[in-house]
Amino acid sequence: MTDDFVLHEGLAADCITLDDWPLCRVLLMNDATYPWLILVPRRAGLRDFHDVGEDDMPQFTGEISRASRALQSSFKPVKINVAALGNMVPQLHVHIIARFADDPAWPGPIWGKVPARPYESGALQERLDLLKGAFKEA
Amino acid sequence: MTDDFVLHEGLAADCITLDDWPLCRVLLMNDATYPWLILVPRRAGLRDFHDVGEDDMPQFTGEISRASRALQSSFKPVKINVAALGNMVPQLHVHIIARFADDPAWPGPIWGKVPARPYESGALQERLDLLKGAFKEA
């Protein structure tokens, strides 16, 4: 992995690091409103989805699918949203979000709908443990 | 390709078909506000990104990258947004959208920001021709 990867300060501020997979840093968005993971390929200089090199793409999509399956098995959502937007944080990052028919943004996208609701410490630890367990099976 | 693929009626109503690539149907969203493509894998029964089979995934990501490069070369946007949401239309489809600092939703996501502005017929033909040319190079 490149030594010059540095997580963007906006992602570092908003998220908790869960793990490093072979390609991506795995983050939990600190917003208890939605089960919400973010994957960031640990390569310097990537901005858009199509910047991911051909050599990395199978690993990248495999990690997106693994994160999606972990959310699916842990939370039984009706839909998984996958999105690389990056208009505010230019470093390539992929949102993977479990969606429910009774969540506050359904059926719209979640961004900007309701203010982030940071996890309380007990709930955070519980969620981290649940996800780490789910990753092992996913 | 599976014979039982049928484009979801919601996508058929909102989009113009541009092409069929080896895996995906290529659609232009009929909204002149943004250069906005949608790719739909021509496989029946897919809902989420991680439903795409391992055999299809390289083709799928290759087609996402091809569509992204065509938008990049045609419109010189500051960012390409790639998203599989599908809360309203459950059939797996990927939005690929060219974004600009002066577009009406910037820097937020585009969905639900302003009403769709259908292309006028001359502008539509011009856009289709531009994109078809760009796909050949992308």
CSV table of C-alpha atoms in Angstrom, one decimal:
chain,number,residue,atom,x,y,z
A,1,MET,CA,0.0,0.0,0.0
A,2,THR,CA,1.3,3.5,-0.7
A,3,ASP,CA,2.9,5.2,2.2
A,4,ASP,CA,1.6,8.6,1.2
A,5,PHE,CA,-2.1,7.9,1.9
A,6,VAL,CA,-3.5,10.2,4.5
A,7,LEU,CA,-7.2,10.1,5.4
A,8,HIS,CA,-8.9,13.4,4.5
A,9,GLU,CA,-9.4,15.5,7.7
A,10,GLY,CA,-13.2,15.8,6.9
A,11,LEU,CA,-13.6,12.0,7.0
A,12,ALA,CA,-11.3,11.7,10.0
A,13,ALA,CA,-13.5,14.3,11.9
A,14,ASP,CA,-16.9,12.7,11.0
A,15,CYS,CA,-16.0,9.0,11.3
A,16,ILE,CA,-14.6,6.2,13.5
A,17,THR,CA,-12.0,3.9,12.0
A,18,LEU,CA,-13.2,0.3,12.1
A,19,ASP,CA,-10.5,-1.6,10.2
A,20,ASP,CA,-8.0,-1.6,7.4
A,21,TRP,CA,-8.9,-4.1,4.7
A,22,PRO,CA,-6.3,-5.0,2.0
A,23,LEU,CA,-7.3,-1.9,-0.1
A,24,CYS,CA,-9.6,0.3,1.9
A,25,ARG,CA,-9.8,1.9,5.3
A,26,VAL,CA,-13.2,1.0,6.7
A,27,LEU,CA,-15.0,3.8,8.6
A,28,LEU,CA,-18.2,4.1,10.5
A,29,MET,CA,-19.9,7.4,10.0
A,30,ASN,CA,-20.6,8.9,13.5
A,31,ASP,CA,-24.3,9.2,12.9
A,32,ALA,CA,-26.6,6.8,14.7
A,33,THR,CA,-29.5,7.7,12.4
A,34,TYR,CA,-28.3,5.2,9.8
A,35,PRO,CA,-26.0,2.2,9.7
A,36,TRP,CA,-23.5,3.9,7.5
A,37,LEU,CA,-20.0,2.7,6.4
A,38,ILE,CA,-17.5,4.5,4.3
A,39,LEU,CA,-14.7,2.8,2.4
A,40,VAL,CA,-11.6,4.8,1.4
A,41,PRO,CA,-9.0,3.2,-0.9
A,42,ARG,CA,-5.6,3.7,0.8
A,43,ARG,CA,-4.1,5.1,-2.4
A,44,ALA,CA,-3.0,8.7,-2.6
A,45,GLY,CA,-4.6,11.0,-5.2
A,46,LEU,CA,-7.8,9.1,-6.1
A,47,ARG,CA,-10.9,11.3,-6.7
A,48,ASP,CA,-13.4,9.5,-8.8
A,49,PHE,CA,-14.6,5.9,-9.0
A,50,HIS,CA,-13.0,5.5,-12.4
A,51,ASP,CA,-9.6,6.6,-11.0
A,52,VAL,CA,-9.3,3.2,-9.3
A,53,GLY,CA,-6.8,1.3,-11.4
A,54,GLU,CA,-7.7,-1.9,-13.2
A,55,ASP,CA,-5.4,-3.9,-10.8
A,56,ASP,CA,-7.3,-2.6,-7.7
A,57,MET,CA,-10.8,-2.7,-9.1
A,58,PRO,CA,-11.6,-6.3,-8.2
A,59,GLN,CA,-10.4,-5.8,-4.6
A,60,PHE,CA,-12.3,-2.5,-4.4
A,61,THR,CA,-15.7,-4.0,-5.5
A,62,GLY,CA,-15.1,-7.0,-3.4
A,63,GLU,CA,-14.7,-4.8,-0.3
A,64,ILE,CA,-17.8,-2.8,-1.3
A,65,SER,CA,-19.7,-6.0,-1.5
A,66,ARG,CA,-18.3,-7.3,1.8
A,67,ALA,CA,-19.3,-4.1,3.6
A,68,SER,CA,-22.8,-4.3,2.0
A,69,ARG,CA,-23.3,-7.9,3.1
A,70,ALA,CA,-22.2,-7.1,6.6
A,71,LEU,CA,-24.8,-4.3,6.8
A,72,GLN,CA,-27.4,-6.6,5.2
A,73,SER,CA,-26.9,-9.4,7.7
A,74,SER,CA,-26.6,-7.1,10.8
A,75,PHE,CA,-29.5,-4.8,10.2
A,76,LYS,CA,-31.8,-6.5,7.6
A,77,PRO,CA,-32.4,-3.2,5.7
A,78,VAL,CA,-34.8,-3.0,2.7
A,79,LYS,CA,-32.0,-1.5,0.6
A,80,ILE,CA,-28.3,-0.8,0.5
A,81,ASN,CA,-27.3,2.5,-1.0
A,82,VAL,CA,-23.8,2.7,-2.5
A,83,ALA,CA,-22.5,6.0,-3.6
A,84,ALA,CA,-19.2,7.8,-4.5
A,85,LEU,CA,-20.1,11.5,-4.5
A,86,GLY,CA,-17.3,13.4,-3.0
A,87,ASN,CA,-18.4,17.0,-3.9
A,88,MET,CA,-17.4,18.2,-0.4
A,89,VAL,CA,-14.5,15.8,0.4
A,90,PRO,CA,-12.6,15.2,-2.8
A,91,GLN,CA,-10.7,12.1,-1.6
A,92,LEU,CA,-12.4,9.1,-3.2
A,93,HIS,CA,-14.7,7.5,-0.6
A,94,VAL,CA,-17.7,5.2,-1.0
A,95,HIS,CA,-20.8,5.5,1.2
A,96,ILE,CA,-22.5,2.2,2.0
A,97,ILE,CA,-25.7,2.8,3.8
A,98,ALA,CA,-28.4,0.5,5.2
A,99,ARG,CA,-31.9,2.0,4.4
A,100,PHE,CA,-35.2,1.4,6.0
A,101,ALA,CA,-38.8,2.4,5.0
A,102,ASP,CA,-39.1,4.2,8.4
A,103,ASP,CA,-35.8,6.1,8.3
A,104,PRO,CA,-36.1,9.9,8.3
A,105,ALA,CA,-34.9,10.3,4.7
A,106,TRP,CA,-36.7,7.4,3.0
A,107,PRO,CA,-37.2,7.1,0.0
A,108,GLY,CA,-34.8,10.0,-0.7
A,109,PRO,CA,-31.1,10.0,-0.3
A,110,ILE,CA,-29.8,10.6,3.2
A,111,TRP,CA,-27.4,13.5,2.7
A,112,GLY,CA,-28.5,16.8,4.3
A,113,LYS,CA,-31.9,15.4,5.4
A,114,VAL,CA,-31.4,15.5,9.2
A,115,PRO,CA,-28.4,16.6,11.3
A,116,ALA,CA,-26.0,13.8,12.3
A,117,ARG,CA,-26.8,12.3,15.6
A,118,PRO,CA,-23.4,11.1,17.1
A,119,TYR,CA,-23.4,7.7,18.9
A,120,GLU,CA,-23.4,7.6,22.6
A,121,SER,CA,-20.4,5.8,23.9
A,122,GLY,CA,-22.1,2.5,24.9
A,123,ALA,CA,-24.1,2.4,21.6
A,124,LEU,CA,-20.9,3.1,19.6
A,125,GLN,CA,-19.0,0.2,21.2
A,126,GLU,CA,-22.0,-2.1,20.6
A,127,ARG,CA,-22.2,-1.1,17.0
A,128,LEU,CA,-18.5,-1.5,16.4
A,129,ASP,CA,-18.5,-4.9,18.0
A,130,LEU,CA,-21.5,-6.0,15.9
A,131,LEU,CA,-19.9,-4.8,12.7
A,132,LYS,CA,-16.6,-6.4,13.4
A,133,GLY,CA,-18.3,-9.7,14.0
A,134,ALA,CA,-20.3,-9.3,10.8
A,135,PHE,CA,-17.2,-8.5,8.8
A,136,LYS,CA,-15.8,-11.9,9.7
A,137,GLU,CA,-18.7,-13.7,8.1
A,138,ALA,CA,-19.2,-11.4,5.1
B,1,MET,CA,-27.7,-12.0,-21.8
B,2,THR,CA,-30.8,-13.1,-20.0
B,3,ASP,CA,-34.0,-13.0,-22.1
B,4,ASP,CA,-36.1,-12.1,-19.1
B,5,PHE,CA,-34.6,-8.6,-18.5
B,6,VAL,CA,-37.2,-5.9,-18.7
B,7,LEU,CA,-36.3,-2.3,-18.0
B,8,HIS,CA,-38.3,-1.0,-15.0
B,9,GLU,CA,-41.2,1.3,-16.2
B,10,GLY,CA,-40.0,4.1,-14.0
B,11,LEU,CA,-36.6,4.2,-15.7
B,12,ALA,CA,-38.3,3.8,-19.1
B,13,ALA,CA,-40.5,6.8,-18.4
B,14,ASP,CA,-37.7,9.1,-17.2
B,15,CYS,CA,-34.9,8.2,-19.6
B,16,ILE,CA,-33.9,7.8,-23.2
B,17,THR,CA,-32.1,4.7,-24.3
B,18,LEU,CA,-28.6,5.4,-25.7
B,19,ASP,CA,-27.1,2.0,-26.3
B,20,ASP,CA,-26.8,-1.5,-25.1
B,21,TRP,CA,-23.2,-2.4,-23.9
B,22,PRO,CA,-22.2,-6.0,-23.3
B,23,LEU,CA,-23.7,-5.9,-19.8
B,24,CYS,CA,-25.7,-2.7,-19.3
B,25,ARG,CA,-28.4,-0.7,-21.0
B,26,VAL,CA,-27.1,2.8,-21.2
B,27,LEU,CA,-29.7,5.5,-20.5
B,28,LEU,CA,-29.7,9.3,-20.6
B,29,MET,CA,-31.8,10.8,-17.9
B,30,ASN,CA,-34.2,13.2,-19.5
B,31,ASP,CA,-33.2,16.2,-17.4
B,32,ALA,CA,-31.1,18.9,-19.1
B,33,THR,CA,-30.0,20.3,-15.7
B,34,TYR,CA,-27.2,17.8,-15.4
B,35,PRO,CA,-25.3,15.5,-17.9
B,36,TRP,CA,-26.7,12.3,-16.3
B,37,LEU,CA,-26.3,8.7,-17.4
B,38,ILE,CA,-27.8,5.6,-15.9
B,39,LEU,CA,-26.5,2.1,-16.4
B,40,VAL,CA,-28.8,-0.9,-15.9
B,41,PRO,CA,-27.3,-4.4,-16.0
B,42,ARG,CA,-29.4,-6.5,-18.3
B,43,ARG,CA,-29.9,-9.3,-15.7
B,44,ALA,CA,-33.3,-10.0,-14.2
B,45,GLY,CA,-33.7,-9.8,-10.4
B,46,LEU,CA,-30.7,-7.6,-9.4
B,47,ARG,CA,-31.4,-5.0,-6.7
B,48,ASP,CA,-28.2,-4.0,-4.9
B,49,PHE,CA,-24.6,-3.4,-6.0
B,50,HIS,CA,-23.5,-6.6,-4.3
B,51,ASP,CA,-26.0,-8.6,-6.2
B,52,VAL,CA,-23.9,-8.4,-9.3
B,53,GLY,CA,-22.1,-11.7,-9.7
B,54,GLU,CA,-18.4,-12.1,-9.6
B,55,ASP,CA,-18.4,-13.0,-13.3
B,56,ASP,CA,-20.2,-9.8,-14.2
B,57,MET,CA,-18.4,-7.4,-11.8
B,58,PRO,CA,-15.4,-6.6,-14.0
B,59,GLN,CA,-17.6,-5.8,-17.0
B,60,PHE,CA,-19.9,-3.8,-14.7
B,61,THR,CA,-17.2,-1.6,-13.3
B,62,GLY,CA,-15.6,-1.3,-16.7
B,63,GLU,CA,-18.8,0.1,-18.1
B,64,ILE,CA,-19.2,2.5,-15.1
B,65,SER,CA,-15.7,3.8,-15.8
B,66,ARG,CA,-16.4,4.1,-19.5
B,67,ALA,CA,-19.5,6.1,-18.9
B,68,SER,CA,-17.6,8.3,-16.4
B,69,ARG,CA,-14.8,8.9,-18.9
B,70,ALA,CA,-17.3,9.9,-21.6
B,71,LEU,CA,-18.9,12.4,-19.3
B,72,GLN,CA,-15.5,13.7,-18.2
B,73,SER,CA,-14.2,14.2,-21.8
B,74,SER,CA,-17.5,15.7,-23.0
B,75,PHE,CA,-18.3,18.1,-20.3
B,76,LYS,CA,-15.1,18.7,-18.2
B,77,PRO,CA,-17.0,18.5,-14.9
B,78,VAL,CA,-15.3,19.1,-11.5
B,79,LYS,CA,-16.6,15.8,-10.2
B,80,ILE,CA,-18.4,12.6,-11.3
B,81,ASN,CA,-21.0,11.2,-8.9
B,82,VAL,CA,-21.5,7.5,-9.1
B,83,ALA,CA,-24.4,6.1,-7.1
B,84,ALA,CA,-26.6,3.0,-6.8
B,85,LEU,CA,-29.5,4.1,-4.6
B,86,GLY,CA,-32.7,2.5,-5.9
B,87,ASN,CA,-35.0,3.3,-3.0
B,88,MET,CA,-37.8,4.3,-5.5
B,89,VAL,CA,-36.9,2.0,-8.4
B,90,PRO,CA,-35.8,-1.3,-7.0
B,91,GLN,CA,-34.1,-2.6,-10.2
B,92,LEU,CA,-30.4,-2.1,-9.9
B,93,HIS,CA,-29.3,1.0,-11.7
B,94,VAL,CA,-26.2,3.2,-11.4
B,95,HIS,CA,-26.4,6.9,-11.7
B,96,ILE,CA,-23.3,8.6,-13.3
B,97,ILE,CA,-23.6,12.3,-13.1
B,98,ALA,CA,-21.3,15.2,-14.2
B,99,ARG,CA,-21.2,17.9,-11.5
B,100,PHE,CA,-20.3,21.5,-11.7
B,101,ALA,CA,-19.6,24.1,-9.0
B,102,ASP,CA,-22.4,26.2,-10.6
B,103,ASP,CA,-25.0,23.5,-10.9
B,104,PRO,CA,-28.2,24.0,-8.8
B,105,ALA,CA,-27.5,21.3,-6.3
B,106,TRP,CA,-23.8,21.8,-5.8
B,107,PRO,CA,-22.2,20.7,-3.5
B,108,GLY,CA,-25.1,18.5,-2.4
B,109,PRO,CA,-26.5,15.4,-4.1
B,110,ILE,CA,-28.8,16.2,-7.1
B,111,TRP,CA,-31.8,14.1,-6.2
B,112,GLY,CA,-34.9,16.1,-5.4
B,113,LYS,CA,-33.2,19.5,-5.6
B,114,VAL,CA,-34.8,21.0,-8.6
B,115,PRO,CA,-37.6,19.5,-10.9
B,116,ALA,CA,-36.4,17.7,-14.0
B,117,ARG,CA,-36.1,19.9,-17.0
B,118,PRO,CA,-36.8,17.7,-20.1
B,119,TYR,CA,-34.6,18.2,-23.1
B,120,GLU,CA,-36.0,20.1,-26.1
B,121,SER,CA,-35.8,18.0,-29.2
B,122,GLY,CA,-32.9,19.7,-30.8
B,123,ALA,CA,-30.8,19.8,-27.6
B,124,LEU,CA,-31.6,16.1,-27.0
B,125,GLN,CA,-30.4,15.1,-30.4
B,126,GLU,CA,-27.2,17.1,-30.0
B,127,ARG,CA,-26.6,15.6,-26.6
B,128,LEU,CA,-27.2,12.0,-27.8
B,129,ASP,CA,-24.8,12.6,-30.7
B,130,LEU,CA,-22.1,14.1,-28.4
B,131,LEU,CA,-22.3,11.1,-26.0
B,132,LYS,CA,-22.4,8.5,-28.7
B,133,GLY,CA,-19.2,10.0,-30.1
B,134,ALA,CA,-17.6,10.2,-26.7
B,135,PHE,CA,-18.4,6.5,-25.9
B,136,LYS,CA,-16.4,5.5,-29.0
B,137,GLU,CA,-13.3,7.1,-27.5
B,138,ALA,CA,-13.9,6.2,-23.8
